[in-house]
CSV table of C-alpha atoms and ligand atoms in Angstrom, one decimal:
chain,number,residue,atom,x,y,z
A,1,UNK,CA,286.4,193.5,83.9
A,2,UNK,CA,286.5,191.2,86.6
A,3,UNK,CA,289.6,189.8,85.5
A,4,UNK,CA,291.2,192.9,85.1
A,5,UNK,CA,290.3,193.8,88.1
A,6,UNK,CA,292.1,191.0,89.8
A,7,UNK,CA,294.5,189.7,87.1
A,8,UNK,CA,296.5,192.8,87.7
A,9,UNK,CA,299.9,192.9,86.4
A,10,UNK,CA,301.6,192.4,83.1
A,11,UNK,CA,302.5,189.1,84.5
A,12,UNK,CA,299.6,188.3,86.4
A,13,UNK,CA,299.9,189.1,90.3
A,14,UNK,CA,302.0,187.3,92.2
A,15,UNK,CA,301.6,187.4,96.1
A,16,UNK,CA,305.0,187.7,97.7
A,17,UNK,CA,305.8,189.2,101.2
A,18,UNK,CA,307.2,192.4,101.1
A,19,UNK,CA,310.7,192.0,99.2
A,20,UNK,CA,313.5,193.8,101.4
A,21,UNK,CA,315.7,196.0,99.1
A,22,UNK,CA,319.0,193.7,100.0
A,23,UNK,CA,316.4,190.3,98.0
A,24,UNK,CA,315.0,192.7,95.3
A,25,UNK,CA,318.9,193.5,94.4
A,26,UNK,CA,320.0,189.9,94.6
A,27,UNK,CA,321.0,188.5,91.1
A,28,UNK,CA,321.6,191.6,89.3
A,29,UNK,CA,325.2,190.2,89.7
A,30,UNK,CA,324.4,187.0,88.2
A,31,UNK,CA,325.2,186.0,84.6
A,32,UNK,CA,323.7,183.0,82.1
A,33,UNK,CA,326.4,180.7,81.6
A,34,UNK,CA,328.0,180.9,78.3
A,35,UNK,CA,326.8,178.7,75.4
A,36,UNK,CA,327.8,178.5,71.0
A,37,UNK,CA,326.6,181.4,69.2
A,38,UNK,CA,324.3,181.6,67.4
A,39,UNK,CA,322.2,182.3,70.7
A,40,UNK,CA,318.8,182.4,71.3
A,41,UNK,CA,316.9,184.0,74.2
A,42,UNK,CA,313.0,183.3,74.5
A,43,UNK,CA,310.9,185.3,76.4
A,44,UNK,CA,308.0,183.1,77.4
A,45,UNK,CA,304.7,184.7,78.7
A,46,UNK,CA,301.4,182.5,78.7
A,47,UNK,CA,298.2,184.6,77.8
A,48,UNK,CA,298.7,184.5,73.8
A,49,UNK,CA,299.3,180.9,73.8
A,50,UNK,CA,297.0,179.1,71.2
A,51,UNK,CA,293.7,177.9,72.8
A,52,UNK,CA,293.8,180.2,76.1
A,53,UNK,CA,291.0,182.8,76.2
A,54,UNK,CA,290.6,182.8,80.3
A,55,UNK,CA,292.3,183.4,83.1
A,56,UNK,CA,291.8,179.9,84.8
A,57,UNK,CA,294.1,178.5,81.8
A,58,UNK,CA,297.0,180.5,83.1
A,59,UNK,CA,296.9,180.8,87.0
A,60,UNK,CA,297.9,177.8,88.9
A,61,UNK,CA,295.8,179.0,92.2
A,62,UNK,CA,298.6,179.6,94.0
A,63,UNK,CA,299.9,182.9,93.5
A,64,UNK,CA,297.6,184.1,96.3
A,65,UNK,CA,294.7,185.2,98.0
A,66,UNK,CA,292.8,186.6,95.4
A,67,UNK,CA,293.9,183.5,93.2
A,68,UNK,CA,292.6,180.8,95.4
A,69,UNK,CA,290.6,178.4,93.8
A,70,UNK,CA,290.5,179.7,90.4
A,71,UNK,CA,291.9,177.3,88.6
A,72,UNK,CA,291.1,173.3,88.5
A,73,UNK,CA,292.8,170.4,87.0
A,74,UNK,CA,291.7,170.7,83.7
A,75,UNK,CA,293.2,174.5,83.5
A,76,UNK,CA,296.4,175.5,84.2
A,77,UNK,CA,298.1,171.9,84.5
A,78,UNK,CA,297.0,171.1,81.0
A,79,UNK,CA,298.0,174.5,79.9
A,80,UNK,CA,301.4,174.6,80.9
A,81,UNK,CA,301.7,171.4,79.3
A,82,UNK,CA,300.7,173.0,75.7
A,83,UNK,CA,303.0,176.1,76.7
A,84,UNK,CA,305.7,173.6,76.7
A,85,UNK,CA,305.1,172.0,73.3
A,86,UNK,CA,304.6,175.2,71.6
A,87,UNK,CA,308.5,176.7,73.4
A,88,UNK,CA,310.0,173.4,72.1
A,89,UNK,CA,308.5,173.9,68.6
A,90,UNK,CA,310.2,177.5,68.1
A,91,UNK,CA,313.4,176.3,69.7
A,92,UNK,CA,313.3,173.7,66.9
A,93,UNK,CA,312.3,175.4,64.3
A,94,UNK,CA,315.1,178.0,65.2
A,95,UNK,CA,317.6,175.2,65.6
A,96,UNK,CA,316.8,173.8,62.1
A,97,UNK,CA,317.8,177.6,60.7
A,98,UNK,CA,321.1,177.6,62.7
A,99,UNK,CA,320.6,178.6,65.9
A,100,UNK,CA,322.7,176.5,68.6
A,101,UNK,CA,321.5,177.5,71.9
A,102,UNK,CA,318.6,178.9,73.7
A,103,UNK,CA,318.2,180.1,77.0
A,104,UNK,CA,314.0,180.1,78.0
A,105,UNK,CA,312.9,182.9,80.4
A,106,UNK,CA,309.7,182.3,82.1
A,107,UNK,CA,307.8,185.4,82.0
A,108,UNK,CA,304.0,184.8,83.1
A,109,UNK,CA,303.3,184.9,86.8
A,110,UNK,CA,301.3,181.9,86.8
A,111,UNK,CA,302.7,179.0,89.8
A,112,UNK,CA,305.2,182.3,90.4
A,113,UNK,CA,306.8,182.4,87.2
A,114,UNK,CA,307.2,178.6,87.0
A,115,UNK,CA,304.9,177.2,84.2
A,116,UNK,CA,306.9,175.5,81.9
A,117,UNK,CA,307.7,172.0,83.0
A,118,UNK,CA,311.8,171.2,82.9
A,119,UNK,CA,311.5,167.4,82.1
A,120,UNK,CA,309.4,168.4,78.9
A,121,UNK,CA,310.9,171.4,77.4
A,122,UNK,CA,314.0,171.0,75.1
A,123,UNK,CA,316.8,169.4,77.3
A,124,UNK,CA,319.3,171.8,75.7
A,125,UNK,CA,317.7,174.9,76.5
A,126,UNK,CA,318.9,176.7,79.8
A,127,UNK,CA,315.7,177.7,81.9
A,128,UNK,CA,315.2,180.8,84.1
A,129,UNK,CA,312.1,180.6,86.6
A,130,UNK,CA,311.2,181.4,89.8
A,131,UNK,CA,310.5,185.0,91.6
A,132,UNK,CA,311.4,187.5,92.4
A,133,UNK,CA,314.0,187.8,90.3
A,134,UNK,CA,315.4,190.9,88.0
A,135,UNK,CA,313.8,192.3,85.3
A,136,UNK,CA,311.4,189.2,85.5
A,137,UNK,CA,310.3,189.4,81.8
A,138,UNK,CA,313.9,189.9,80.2
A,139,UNK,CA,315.8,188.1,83.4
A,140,UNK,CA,319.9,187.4,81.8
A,141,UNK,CA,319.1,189.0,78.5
A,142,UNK,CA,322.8,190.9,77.2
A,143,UNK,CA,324.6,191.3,74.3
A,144,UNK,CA,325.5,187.3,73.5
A,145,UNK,CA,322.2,186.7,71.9
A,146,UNK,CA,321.6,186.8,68.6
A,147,UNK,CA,317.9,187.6,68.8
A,148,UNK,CA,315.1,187.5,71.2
A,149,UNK,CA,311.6,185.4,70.7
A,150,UNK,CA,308.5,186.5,72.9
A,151,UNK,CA,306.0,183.7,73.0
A,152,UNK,CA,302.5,183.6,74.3
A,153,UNK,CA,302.4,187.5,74.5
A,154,UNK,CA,299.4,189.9,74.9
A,155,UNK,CA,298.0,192.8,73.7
A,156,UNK,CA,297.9,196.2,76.2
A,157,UNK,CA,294.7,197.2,77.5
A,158,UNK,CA,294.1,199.3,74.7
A,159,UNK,CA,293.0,196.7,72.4
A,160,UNK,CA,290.0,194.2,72.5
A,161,UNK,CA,292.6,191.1,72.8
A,162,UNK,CA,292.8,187.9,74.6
A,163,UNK,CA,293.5,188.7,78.5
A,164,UNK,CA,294.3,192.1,77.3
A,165,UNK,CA,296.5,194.4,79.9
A,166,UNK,CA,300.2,195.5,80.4
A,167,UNK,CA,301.9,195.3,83.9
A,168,UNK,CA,300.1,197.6,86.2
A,169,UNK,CA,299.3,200.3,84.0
A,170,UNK,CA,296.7,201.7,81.8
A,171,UNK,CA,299.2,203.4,79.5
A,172,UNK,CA,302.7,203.7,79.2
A,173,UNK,CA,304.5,205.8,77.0
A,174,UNK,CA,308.5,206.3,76.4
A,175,UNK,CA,309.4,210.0,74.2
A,176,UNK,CA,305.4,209.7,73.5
A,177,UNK,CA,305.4,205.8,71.8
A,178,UNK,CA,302.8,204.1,73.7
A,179,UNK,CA,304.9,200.6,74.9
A,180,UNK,CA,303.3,197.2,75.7
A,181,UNK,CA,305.7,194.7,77.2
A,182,UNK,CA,306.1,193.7,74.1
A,183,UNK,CA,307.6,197.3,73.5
A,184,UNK,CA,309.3,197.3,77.0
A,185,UNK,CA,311.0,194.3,76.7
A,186,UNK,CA,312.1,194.7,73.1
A,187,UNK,CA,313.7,198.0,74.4
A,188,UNK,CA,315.8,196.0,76.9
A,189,UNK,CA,317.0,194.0,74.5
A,190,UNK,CA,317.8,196.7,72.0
A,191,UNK,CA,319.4,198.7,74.4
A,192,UNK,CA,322.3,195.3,74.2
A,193,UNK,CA,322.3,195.3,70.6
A,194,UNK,CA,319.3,192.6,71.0
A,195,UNK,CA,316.7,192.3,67.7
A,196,UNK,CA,313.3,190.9,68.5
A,197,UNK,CA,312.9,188.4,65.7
A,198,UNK,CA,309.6,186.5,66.6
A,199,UNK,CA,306.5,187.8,68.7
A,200,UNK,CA,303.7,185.3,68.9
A,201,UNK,CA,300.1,185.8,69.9
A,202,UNK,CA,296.6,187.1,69.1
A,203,UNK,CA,295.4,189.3,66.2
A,204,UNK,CA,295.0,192.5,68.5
A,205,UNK,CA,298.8,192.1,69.4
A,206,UNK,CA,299.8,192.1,65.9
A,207,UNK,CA,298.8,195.1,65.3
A,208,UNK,CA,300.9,197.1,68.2
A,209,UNK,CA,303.8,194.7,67.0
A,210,UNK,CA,303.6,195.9,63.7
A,211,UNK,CA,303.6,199.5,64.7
A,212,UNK,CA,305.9,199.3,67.5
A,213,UNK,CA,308.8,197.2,65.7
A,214,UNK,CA,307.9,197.2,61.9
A,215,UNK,CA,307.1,194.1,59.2
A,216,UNK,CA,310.5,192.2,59.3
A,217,UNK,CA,309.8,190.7,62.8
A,218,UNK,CA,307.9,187.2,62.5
A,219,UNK,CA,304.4,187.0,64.0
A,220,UNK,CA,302.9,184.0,64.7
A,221,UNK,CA,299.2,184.4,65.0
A,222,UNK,CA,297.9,182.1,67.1
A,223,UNK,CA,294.5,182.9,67.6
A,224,UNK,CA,292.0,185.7,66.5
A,225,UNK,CA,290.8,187.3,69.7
A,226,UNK,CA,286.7,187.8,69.8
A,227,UNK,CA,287.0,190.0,73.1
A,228,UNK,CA,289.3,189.7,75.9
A,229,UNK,CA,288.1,186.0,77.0
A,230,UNK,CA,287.1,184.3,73.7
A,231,UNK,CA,289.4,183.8,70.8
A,232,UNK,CA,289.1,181.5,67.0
A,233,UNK,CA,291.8,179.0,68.1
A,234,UNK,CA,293.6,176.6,65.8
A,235,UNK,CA,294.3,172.8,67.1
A,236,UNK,CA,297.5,172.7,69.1
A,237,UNK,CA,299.0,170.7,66.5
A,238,UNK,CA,298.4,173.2,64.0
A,239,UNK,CA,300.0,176.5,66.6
A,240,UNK,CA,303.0,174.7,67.0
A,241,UNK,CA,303.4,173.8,63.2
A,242,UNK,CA,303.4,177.4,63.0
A,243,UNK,CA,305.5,178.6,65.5
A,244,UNK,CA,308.4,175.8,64.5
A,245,UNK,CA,307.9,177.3,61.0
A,246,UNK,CA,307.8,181.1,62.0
A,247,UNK,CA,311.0,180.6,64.6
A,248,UNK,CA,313.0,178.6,61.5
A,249,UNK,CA,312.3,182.1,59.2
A,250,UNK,CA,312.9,184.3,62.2
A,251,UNK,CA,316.2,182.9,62.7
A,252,UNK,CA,316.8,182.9,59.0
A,253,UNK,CA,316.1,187.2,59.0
A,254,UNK,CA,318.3,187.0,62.2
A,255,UNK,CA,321.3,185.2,60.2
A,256,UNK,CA,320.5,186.9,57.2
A,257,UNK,CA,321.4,190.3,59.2
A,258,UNK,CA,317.8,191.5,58.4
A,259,UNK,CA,316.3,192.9,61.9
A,260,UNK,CA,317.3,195.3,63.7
A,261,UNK,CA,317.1,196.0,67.6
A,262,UNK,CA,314.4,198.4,68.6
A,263,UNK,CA,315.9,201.7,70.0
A,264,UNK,CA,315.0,205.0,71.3
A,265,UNK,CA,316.3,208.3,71.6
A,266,UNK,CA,317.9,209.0,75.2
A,267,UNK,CA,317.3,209.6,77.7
A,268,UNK,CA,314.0,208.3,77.7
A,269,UNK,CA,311.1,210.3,78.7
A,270,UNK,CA,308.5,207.8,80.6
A,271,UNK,CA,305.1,208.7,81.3
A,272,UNK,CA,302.8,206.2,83.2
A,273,UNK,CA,299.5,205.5,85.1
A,274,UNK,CA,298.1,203.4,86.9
A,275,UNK,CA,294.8,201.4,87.6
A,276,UNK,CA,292.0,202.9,88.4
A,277,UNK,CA,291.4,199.4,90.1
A,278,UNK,CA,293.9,200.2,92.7
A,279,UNK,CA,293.1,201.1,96.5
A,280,UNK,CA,295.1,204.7,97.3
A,281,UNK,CA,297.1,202.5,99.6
A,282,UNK,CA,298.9,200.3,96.9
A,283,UNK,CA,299.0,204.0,94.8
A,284,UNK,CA,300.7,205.6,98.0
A,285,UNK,CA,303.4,202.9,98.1
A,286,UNK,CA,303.8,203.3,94.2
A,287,UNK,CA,304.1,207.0,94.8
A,288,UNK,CA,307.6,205.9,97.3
A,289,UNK,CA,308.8,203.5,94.7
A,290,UNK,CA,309.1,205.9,91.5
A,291,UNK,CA,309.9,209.2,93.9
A,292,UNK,CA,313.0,206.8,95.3
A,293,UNK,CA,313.8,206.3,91.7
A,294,UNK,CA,313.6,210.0,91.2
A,295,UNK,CA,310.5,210.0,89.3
A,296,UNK,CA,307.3,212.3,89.7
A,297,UNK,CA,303.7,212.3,90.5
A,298,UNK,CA,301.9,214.3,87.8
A,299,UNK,CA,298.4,213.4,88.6
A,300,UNK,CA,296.1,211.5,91.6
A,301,UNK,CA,297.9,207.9,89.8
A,302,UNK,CA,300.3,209.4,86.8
A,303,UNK,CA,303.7,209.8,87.1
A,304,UNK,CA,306.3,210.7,84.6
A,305,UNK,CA,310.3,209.6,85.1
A,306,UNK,CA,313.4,209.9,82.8
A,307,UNK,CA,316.4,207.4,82.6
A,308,UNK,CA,319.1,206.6,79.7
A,309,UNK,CA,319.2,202.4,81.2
A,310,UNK,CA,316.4,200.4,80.4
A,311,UNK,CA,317.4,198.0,82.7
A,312,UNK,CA,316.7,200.5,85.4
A,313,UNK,CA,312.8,201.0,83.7
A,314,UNK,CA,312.5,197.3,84.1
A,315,UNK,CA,313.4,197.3,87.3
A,316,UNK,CA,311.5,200.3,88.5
A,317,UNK,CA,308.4,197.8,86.8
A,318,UNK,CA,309.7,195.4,88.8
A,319,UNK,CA,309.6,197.1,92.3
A,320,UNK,CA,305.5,198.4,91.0
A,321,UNK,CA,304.7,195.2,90.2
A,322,UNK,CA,306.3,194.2,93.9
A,323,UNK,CA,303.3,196.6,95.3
A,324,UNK,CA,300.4,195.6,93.5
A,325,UNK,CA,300.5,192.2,94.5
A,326,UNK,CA,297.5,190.7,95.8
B,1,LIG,ZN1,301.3,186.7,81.6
């Protein structure tokens, strides 16, 4: 619980100063460069990487006060390294099916959202990093990529898996489907025309994948979660023999015209809450954010909103996930 506690958002809390509206809108202008279809766009988180089971594996002890000194040299550093290997072992294996370029997204808030090291990871992949940014978690995604890969994801809070949550929020429902960023980030890239073609991660994940986005997207099962910080873990070796194996059939379905992009009916009908972890003052300021974007308040930390744009959702996340930081 402790971890919950202070590991609180999807992307693990990132202390920033306040963000003035004018930062928080800069980039949404911005546009990946173009590269040779077909395209690849990986969404790269850290908690459902093989071996990781704690939360000293994935914070760098920098992302803030409540971070400090909870991580050591044999942690994160080492981590990041294996978070590497295993993004460069999908990119290959997708690259052996066809695909011909790859743009990597960091998407865990570990060292801010800058875990992966450059030098190491596939030198023809383009990498996003750094925060804040828009829509941190699907940062550049549009129409130009052929599918989308989500590495080292999570389950939500509702399961018993590995560093368990989801952003800020104890549940999270579009039209009534309960969403994990999994399921929030696959709906971005949907709404473009986007399949998810690969999701890797614990056992407990696998089952909302399967429910959220059928059987035809790849899973890569990295580990078989025994609570939320212990997991059966294979040798590195052995994860990223998998994932290079599981990105080179994901890009074959993707070729092969046999995924299709997750989708629901507009406009969507959102319905959130919060943490029960979080002092009224952070829920006050989350109470400005969603009535600015012309949400509600339906209860002391529930709220309901409706929008036809994803990309507005993810940024509404965005500016909550701007709040609860440490
Ligand atoms: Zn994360």
């Amino acid at each position: 619980m402790a971890y919950r506690a202070r590991l609180c958002l999807g992307l693990l809390a990132v202390a920033a100063a306040p963000v003035a509206a004018q930062e928080a809108l800069s980039g949404w202008d911005k546009a990946v460069p173009p590269q040779p279809a077909p395209r690849v766009y990986l969404l790269v988180d850290m908690e459902g990487m093989g071996s990781a089971v704690k939360s000293q594996e994935v914070i760098a002890g920098n992302e803030g006060p409540a971070y400090r000194d909870r991580t050591g040299p044999d942690y994160w550093e080492h981590y990041r390294e294996m978070l590497t290997a295993e993004t460069n072992a999908a990119i290959r294996g997708a690259r052996e099916a066809g695909a011909r370029s790859f743009v990597v997204n960091e998407g865990h808030g570990g060292n801010r959202f800058a875990n992966l090291l450059p030098w190491a990871l596939d030198q023809e992949a383009i990498l996003i990093r750094g925060y804040p940014r828009p829509m941190v978690m699907s940062t550049g995604i549009d129409s130009t990529f052929s599918s989308m890969m989500m590495l080292a994801m999570h389950a939500s809070p509702a399961r018993r898996g590995v560093m368990a949550h989801s952003y800020a929020f104890t549940d999270f429902t579009v039209n009534g489907t309960a969403l994990n960023e999994v399921g929030i980030n696959a709906l971005v890239a949907g709404e473009g025309g986007v399949p998810v073609s690969l999701v890797s991660g614990d056992d407990e994940l696998e089952h909302e994948v399967r429910a959220l986005l059928g059987d035809r997207v790849v899973y890569v099962r990295v580990k078989v979660a025994l609570g939320s910080a212990a997991a059966i873990t294979y040798s590195p070796t052995e994860v990223q023999r998998m994932l290079r194996e599981g990105a080179r059939e994901a890009m074959r379905r993707t070729r092969a015209g046999e995924l299709k992009p997750f989708t629901l009916e507009k406009p969507y009908r959102v319905e959130f809450s919060l943490r029960r972890s979080y002092a009224d003052s952070l829920v006050q300021r989350i109470d400005e954010v969603v009535t600015e974007w012309g949400g509600e308040k339906t209860g002391a930390r529930s709220y309901r909103y409706s929008t036809s744009d994803a990309r507005r959702l993810a940024w509404m996340i965005d500016r909550i996930e701007g709040v609860v930081l440490p």
